mmCIF file of C-alpha atoms in Angstrom:
data_model
loop_
_atom_site.group_PDB
_atom_site.id
_atom_site.type_symbol
_atom_site.label_atom_id
_atom_site.label_comp_id
_atom_site.label_asym_id
_atom_site.label_seq_id
_atom_site.Cartn_x
_atom_site.Cartn_y
_atom_site.Cartn_z
ATOM 1 C CA MET A 1 73.232 79.953 122.513
ATOM 2 C CA ALA A 2 76.784 78.935 121.271
ATOM 3 C CA LYS A 3 78.962 82.173 120.790
ATOM 4 C CA ILE A 4 80.744 82.801 117.375
ATOM 5 C CA PRO A 5 84.089 84.442 116.864
ATOM 6 C CA VAL A 6 83.255 87.488 114.669
ATOM 7 C CA LEU A 7 85.644 89.694 112.837
ATOM 8 C CA GLU A 8 83.225 91.741 110.312
ATOM 9 C CA VAL A 9 79.748 92.307 109.455
ATOM 10 C CA PHE A 10 79.003 94.394 106.667
ATOM 11 C CA GLY A 11 76.952 95.052 103.611
ATOM 12 C CA PRO A 12 74.760 95.140 101.466
ATOM 13 C CA THR A 13 77.553 94.908 98.830
ATOM 14 C CA ILE A 14 77.808 92.325 96.346
ATOM 15 C CA GLN A 15 79.641 88.855 96.233
ATOM 16 C CA GLY A 16 82.403 88.732 94.108
ATOM 17 C CA GLU A 17 83.233 85.350 93.761
ATOM 18 C CA GLY A 18 82.088 81.760 92.766
ATOM 19 C CA ARG A 19 78.502 80.583 91.499
ATOM 20 C CA VAL A 20 76.807 83.380 93.307
ATOM 21 C CA ILE A 21 79.032 86.209 91.677
ATOM 22 C CA GLY A 22 77.196 89.655 91.582
ATOM 23 C CA ARG A 23 74.725 88.464 93.927
ATOM 24 C CA LYS A 24 73.455 91.003 96.517
ATOM 25 C CA THR A 25 74.355 89.905 99.955
ATOM 26 C CA MET A 26 75.601 91.096 103.487
ATOM 27 C CA PHE A 27 78.936 89.643 104.719
ATOM 28 C CA VAL A 28 79.661 87.677 108.150
ATOM 29 C CA ARG A 29 83.202 87.101 108.305
ATOM 30 C CA THR A 30 84.354 84.957 111.274
ATOM 31 C CA ALA A 31 87.584 84.453 112.895
ATOM 32 C CA GLY A 32 90.069 81.431 112.499
ATOM 33 C CA CYS A 33 91.344 78.934 110.174
ATOM 34 C CA ASP A 34 93.118 75.521 109.275
ATOM 35 C CA TYR A 35 94.938 76.510 106.262
ATOM 36 C CA ARG A 36 97.964 79.269 105.847
ATOM 37 C CA CYS A 37 97.459 80.091 102.326
ATOM 38 C CA SER A 38 100.706 81.858 100.989
ATOM 39 C CA TRP A 39 98.382 84.630 99.001
ATOM 40 C CA CYS A 40 95.492 84.887 101.630
ATOM 41 C CA ASP A 41 93.599 88.307 100.972
ATOM 42 C CA SER A 42 92.025 87.593 104.475
ATOM 43 C CA ALA A 43 95.069 86.920 106.676
ATOM 44 C CA PHE A 44 93.666 88.898 109.509
ATOM 45 C CA THR A 45 91.484 86.281 110.149
ATOM 46 C CA TRP A 46 94.047 83.855 111.298
ATOM 47 C CA ASP A 47 97.470 85.493 111.756
ATOM 48 C CA GLY A 48 96.825 87.252 115.093
ATOM 49 C CA SER A 49 96.804 90.618 113.637
ATOM 50 C CA ALA A 50 93.122 91.605 114.152
ATOM 51 C CA LYS A 51 92.424 89.450 117.623
ATOM 52 C CA GLU A 52 91.490 92.503 119.058
ATOM 53 C CA ASP A 53 88.544 92.871 116.664
ATOM 54 C CA ILE A 54 87.020 89.512 117.393
ATOM 55 C CA GLN A 55 83.816 89.561 119.281
ATOM 56 C CA LEU A 56 81.799 86.580 120.497
ATOM 57 C CA MET A 57 78.655 86.687 119.393
ATOM 58 C CA SER A 58 75.515 84.613 119.506
ATOM 59 C CA ALA A 59 73.304 84.154 116.586
ATOM 60 C CA GLU A 60 70.860 86.320 117.454
ATOM 61 C CA GLU A 61 73.351 89.648 118.110
ATOM 62 C CA ILE A 62 74.723 88.720 114.920
ATOM 63 C CA TYR A 63 71.223 88.869 113.247
ATOM 64 C CA ASN A 64 70.740 92.031 115.126
ATOM 65 C CA LYS A 65 73.821 93.495 114.060
ATOM 66 C CA LEU A 66 73.005 92.455 110.342
ATOM 67 C CA ARG A 67 69.772 94.625 110.619
ATOM 68 C CA GLU A 68 71.468 97.595 112.358
ATOM 69 C CA VAL A 69 74.165 97.587 109.434
ATOM 70 C CA GLY A 70 71.585 96.426 106.271
ATOM 71 C CA GLY A 71 68.243 97.656 107.538
ATOM 72 C CA ASP A 72 65.672 95.586 105.145
ATOM 73 C CA ASN A 73 67.939 96.313 102.358
ATOM 74 C CA PHE A 74 68.965 92.250 102.142
ATOM 75 C CA ASN A 75 67.737 88.570 101.889
ATOM 76 C CA HIS A 76 70.867 86.868 101.600
ATOM 77 C CA VAL A 77 73.858 86.608 104.312
ATOM 78 C CA THR A 78 77.488 85.453 102.811
ATOM 79 C CA ILE A 79 79.222 83.230 105.883
ATOM 80 C CA SER A 80 82.681 84.089 105.328
ATOM 81 C CA GLY A 81 86.354 83.599 106.823
ATOM 82 C CA GLY A 82 88.857 82.142 107.426
ATOM 83 C CA ASN A 83 87.171 79.141 107.498
ATOM 84 C CA PRO A 84 83.467 78.805 108.813
ATOM 85 C CA ALA A 85 83.311 75.263 108.589
ATOM 86 C CA LEU A 86 85.343 75.147 112.021
ATOM 87 C CA ILE A 87 82.491 76.653 113.949
ATOM 88 C CA LYS A 88 79.888 74.394 114.972
ATOM 89 C CA GLY A 89 77.946 77.189 116.886
ATOM 90 C CA ILE A 90 77.084 78.939 113.044
ATOM 91 C CA GLN A 91 74.235 76.051 113.402
ATOM 92 C CA ASP A 92 72.266 78.417 115.643
ATOM 93 C CA LEU A 93 72.744 81.295 112.772
ATOM 94 C CA VAL A 94 71.760 79.328 109.967
ATOM 95 C CA ASP A 95 69.061 78.122 112.017
ATOM 96 C CA LEU A 96 67.650 81.758 112.484
ATOM 97 C CA PHE A 97 68.327 82.659 108.738
ATOM 98 C CA GLU A 98 65.728 80.144 107.851
ATOM 99 C CA GLU A 99 63.791 81.417 110.318
ATOM 100 C CA HIS A 100 63.653 84.788 108.504
ATOM 101 C CA HIS A 101 63.789 83.532 105.329
ATOM 102 C CA ILE A 102 67.278 84.742 104.221
ATOM 103 C CA GLN A 103 69.163 82.737 101.793
ATOM 104 C CA THR A 104 72.688 82.042 102.834
ATOM 105 C CA ALA A 105 76.335 81.423 100.889
ATOM 106 C CA LEU A 106 79.559 79.888 102.224
ATOM 107 C CA GLU A 107 82.818 79.324 100.931
ATOM 108 C CA THR A 108 84.959 76.630 102.519
ATOM 109 C CA GLN A 109 88.328 74.804 101.708
ATOM 110 C CA GLY A 110 86.405 71.169 102.083
ATOM 111 C CA SER A 111 88.808 70.234 105.001
ATOM 112 C CA LYS A 112 85.841 70.289 107.705
ATOM 113 C CA PHE A 113 82.068 69.007 107.479
ATOM 114 C CA GLN A 114 79.515 70.555 109.609
ATOM 115 C CA PRO A 115 75.779 69.344 109.785
ATOM 116 C CA TRP A 116 74.607 72.871 109.338
ATOM 117 C CA MET A 117 76.565 72.871 105.881
ATOM 118 C CA THR A 118 73.335 71.095 104.070
ATOM 119 C CA GLN A 119 71.397 73.965 104.970
ATOM 120 C CA ILE A 120 73.431 76.539 103.027
ATOM 121 C CA ASP A 121 71.701 77.249 99.863
ATOM 122 C CA ASP A 122 74.873 78.496 97.886
ATOM 123 C CA LEU A 123 78.035 75.828 99.100
ATOM 124 C CA THR A 124 80.881 76.812 97.503
ATOM 125 C CA ILE A 125 83.775 74.198 98.384
ATOM 126 C CA SER A 126 87.247 75.630 96.948
ATOM 127 C CA PRO A 127 90.294 73.148 97.589
ATOM 128 C CA LYS A 128 93.416 74.922 97.712
ATOM 129 C CA PRO A 129 96.064 74.775 94.666
ATOM 130 C CA PRO A 130 99.854 74.349 94.823
ATOM 131 C CA SER A 131 100.413 78.402 94.658
ATOM 132 C CA SER A 132 98.708 78.058 98.137
ATOM 133 C CA ASN A 133 101.626 76.311 99.732
ATOM 134 C CA MET A 134 98.940 73.944 101.284
ATOM 135 C CA LYS A 135 98.071 70.126 100.178
ATOM 136 C CA PRO A 136 94.485 69.221 100.433
ATOM 137 C CA ASN A 137 93.715 65.579 101.869
ATOM 138 C CA LEU A 138 91.648 64.255 99.373
ATOM 139 C CA ASP A 139 90.071 61.473 101.356
ATOM 140 C CA ILE A 140 88.817 64.374 103.751
ATOM 141 C CA LEU A 141 87.506 66.425 100.543
ATOM 142 C CA ASP A 142 85.734 63.257 99.404
ATOM 143 C CA SER A 143 83.837 62.648 102.688
ATOM 144 C CA VAL A 144 83.053 66.376 102.930
ATOM 145 C CA ILE A 145 81.544 66.548 99.475
ATOM 146 C CA GLU A 146 79.620 63.264 99.939
ATOM 147 C CA GLN A 147 77.767 64.616 103.079
ATOM 148 C CA CYS A 148 76.739 67.904 101.204
ATOM 149 C CA VAL A 149 73.511 68.507 99.190
ATOM 150 C CA PRO A 150 74.186 68.267 95.229
ATOM 151 C CA GLU A 151 71.728 71.221 94.609
ATOM 152 C CA SER A 152 73.207 73.213 96.578
ATOM 153 C CA LEU A 153 77.102 72.180 96.002
ATOM 154 C CA ASN A 154 79.662 74.084 93.809
ATOM 155 C CA LEU A 155 83.800 73.621 93.491
ATOM 156 C CA LYS A 156 85.894 76.357 92.665
ATOM 157 C CA VAL A 157 89.717 76.477 92.324
ATOM 158 C CA VAL A 158 91.871 79.714 92.202
ATOM 159 C CA ILE A 159 94.223 80.100 89.621
ATOM 160 C CA PHE A 160 97.677 81.672 89.688
ATOM 161 C CA ASP A 161 99.918 79.535 87.356
ATOM 162 C CA GLU A 162 100.403 76.198 85.525
ATOM 163 C CA ASP A 163 100.606 74.265 88.367
ATOM 164 C CA ASP A 164 97.267 75.572 89.778
ATOM 165 C CA PHE A 165 95.430 74.958 86.415
ATOM 166 C CA GLU A 166 96.815 71.488 86.418
ATOM 167 C CA PHE A 167 95.210 70.872 89.777
ATOM 168 C CA ALA A 168 92.287 72.086 88.999
ATOM 169 C CA LYS A 169 91.908 69.724 85.824
ATOM 170 C CA MET A 170 92.420 66.869 88.559
ATOM 171 C CA ILE A 171 89.600 68.419 90.902
ATOM 172 C CA HIS A 172 87.368 68.805 87.960
ATOM 173 C CA HIS A 173 87.727 65.076 86.768
ATOM 174 C CA ARG A 174 87.637 63.991 90.461
ATOM 175 C CA TYR A 175 84.114 65.425 90.601
ATOM 176 C CA PRO A 176 82.783 65.610 87.086
ATOM 177 C CA SER A 177 79.312 66.177 88.098
ATOM 178 C CA ILE A 178 79.581 69.150 90.320
ATOM 179 C CA PRO A 179 79.234 72.562 88.787
ATOM 180 C CA PHE A 180 82.896 73.671 88.489
ATOM 181 C CA TYR A 181 84.359 77.551 88.724
ATOM 182 C CA LEU A 182 87.772 78.497 87.556
ATOM 183 C CA GLN A 183 88.734 82.093 89.145
ATOM 184 C CA VAL A 184 91.740 84.168 88.246
ATOM 185 C CA GLY A 185 93.852 84.481 91.537
ATOM 186 C CA ASN A 186 94.883 87.989 93.080
ATOM 187 C CA PRO A 187 99.042 88.534 93.620
ATOM 188 C CA TYR A 188 98.562 92.226 94.427
ATOM 189 C CA LEU A 189 97.737 92.445 97.911
ATOM 190 C CA ASP A 190 98.918 96.003 98.765
ATOM 191 C CA GLU A 191 96.346 98.227 99.708
ATOM 192 C CA GLU A 192 97.588 100.704 97.190
ATOM 193 C CA VAL A 193 98.105 99.051 93.644
ATOM 194 C CA ASP A 194 98.684 100.942 90.785
ATOM 195 C CA ASN A 195 96.451 99.950 87.533
ATOM 196 C CA HIS A 196 95.049 97.197 89.688
ATOM 197 C CA THR A 197 91.697 96.422 87.703
ATOM 198 C CA SER A 198 93.837 96.255 84.439
ATOM 199 C CA LYS A 199 96.404 94.108 85.876
ATOM 200 C CA LEU A 200 93.507 91.740 87.055
ATOM 201 C CA LEU A 201 91.684 91.803 83.827
ATOM 202 C CA GLN A 202 95.011 90.966 82.070
ATOM 203 C CA ARG A 203 95.310 88.035 84.198
ATOM 204 C CA TYR A 204 91.923 87.168 83.710
ATOM 205 C CA GLU A 205 92.208 87.237 79.911
ATOM 206 C CA GLN A 206 94.979 84.607 80.043
ATOM 207 C CA LEU A 207 93.348 82.425 82.126
ATOM 208 C CA VAL A 208 90.352 82.268 79.672
ATOM 209 C CA GLU A 209 92.704 82.006 76.753
ATOM 210 C CA ARG A 210 94.337 78.851 78.726
ATOM 211 C CA VAL A 211 91.002 77.548 79.379
ATOM 212 C CA MET A 212 89.698 77.937 75.504
ATOM 213 C CA THR A 213 92.522 75.661 74.649
ATOM 214 C CA SER A 214 91.994 72.741 77.114
ATOM 215 C CA SER A 215 89.915 69.905 75.829
ATOM 216 C CA ASP A 216 89.801 69.206 79.999
ATOM 217 C CA MET A 217 88.050 72.290 80.680
ATOM 218 C CA ASN A 218 84.678 72.113 78.556
ATOM 219 C CA ASN A 219 82.304 72.267 81.118
ATOM 220 C CA VAL A 220 83.890 74.898 83.409
ATOM 221 C CA TYR A 221 82.937 78.737 84.305
ATOM 222 C CA VAL A 222 85.828 81.075 84.254
ATOM 223 C CA LEU A 223 85.529 84.097 86.371
ATOM 224 C CA PRO A 224 87.259 87.171 87.405
ATOM 225 C CA GLN A 225 87.531 88.161 91.041
ATOM 226 C CA LEU A 226 84.668 91.009 91.165
ATOM 227 C CA HIS A 227 84.804 92.914 94.041
ATOM 228 C CA THR A 228 88.545 93.513 93.421
ATOM 229 C CA LEU A 229 87.819 94.974 89.934
ATOM 230 C CA LEU A 230 85.606 97.368 91.663
ATOM 231 C CA TRP A 231 87.270 97.917 94.946
ATOM 232 C CA SER A 232 90.735 96.755 94.526
ATOM 233 C CA ASN A 233 91.689 95.493 98.208
ATOM 234 C CA MET A 234 89.301 97.397 99.959
ATOM 235 C CA LYS A 235 87.956 95.760 103.028
ATOM 236 C CA GLY A 236 84.295 95.791 104.164
ATOM 237 C CA VAL A 237 82.992 95.781 100.665
#
């Protein structure tokens, strides 16, 4: 079996983002990313700061670790990163989850397609907006989306400012039939932030108000980042 670079296995917790927000889940966080987003809240997956924590694990080892950590208290696993879509070897893991009737979720920026993504139950593609300082290749994004299973697919854009909102409108109109989620960004990435929850809720309210006055955003969902409201920037939750 192929080895998968794993940084964290934790849970059960709740999914804080996208269409499966609030879903009870375990997390498997992989190392490595092809992007370098300016506001990334998981930069340790790619900046080298946690390289000594990376474990190369087989699918069976990851499954056993999930059971060791979560026991029988889960039937859903979120594969996170970084960008897990870079890792071909996750095929073995997804196959094992199907064998054990465990549902799966994945979020990726849409820069890479893997055949195992068609087996994911809740697949979120999240193109990165201008505030990230990354520029998505829309031709590649088109290709990735075309190869995905429509029933499992949704789109999400994180919003920090007006340029991000305009980018989100463009993405939404490019793929009008795909369920579309807007999520307020978290600019407060210090481990200890005073009044973090109230600051994030204020930004969330501003985004809601912006959407309410936009005829381009009549068919969207507007979300907070739920885990940050509960636990601020704590890792492993």
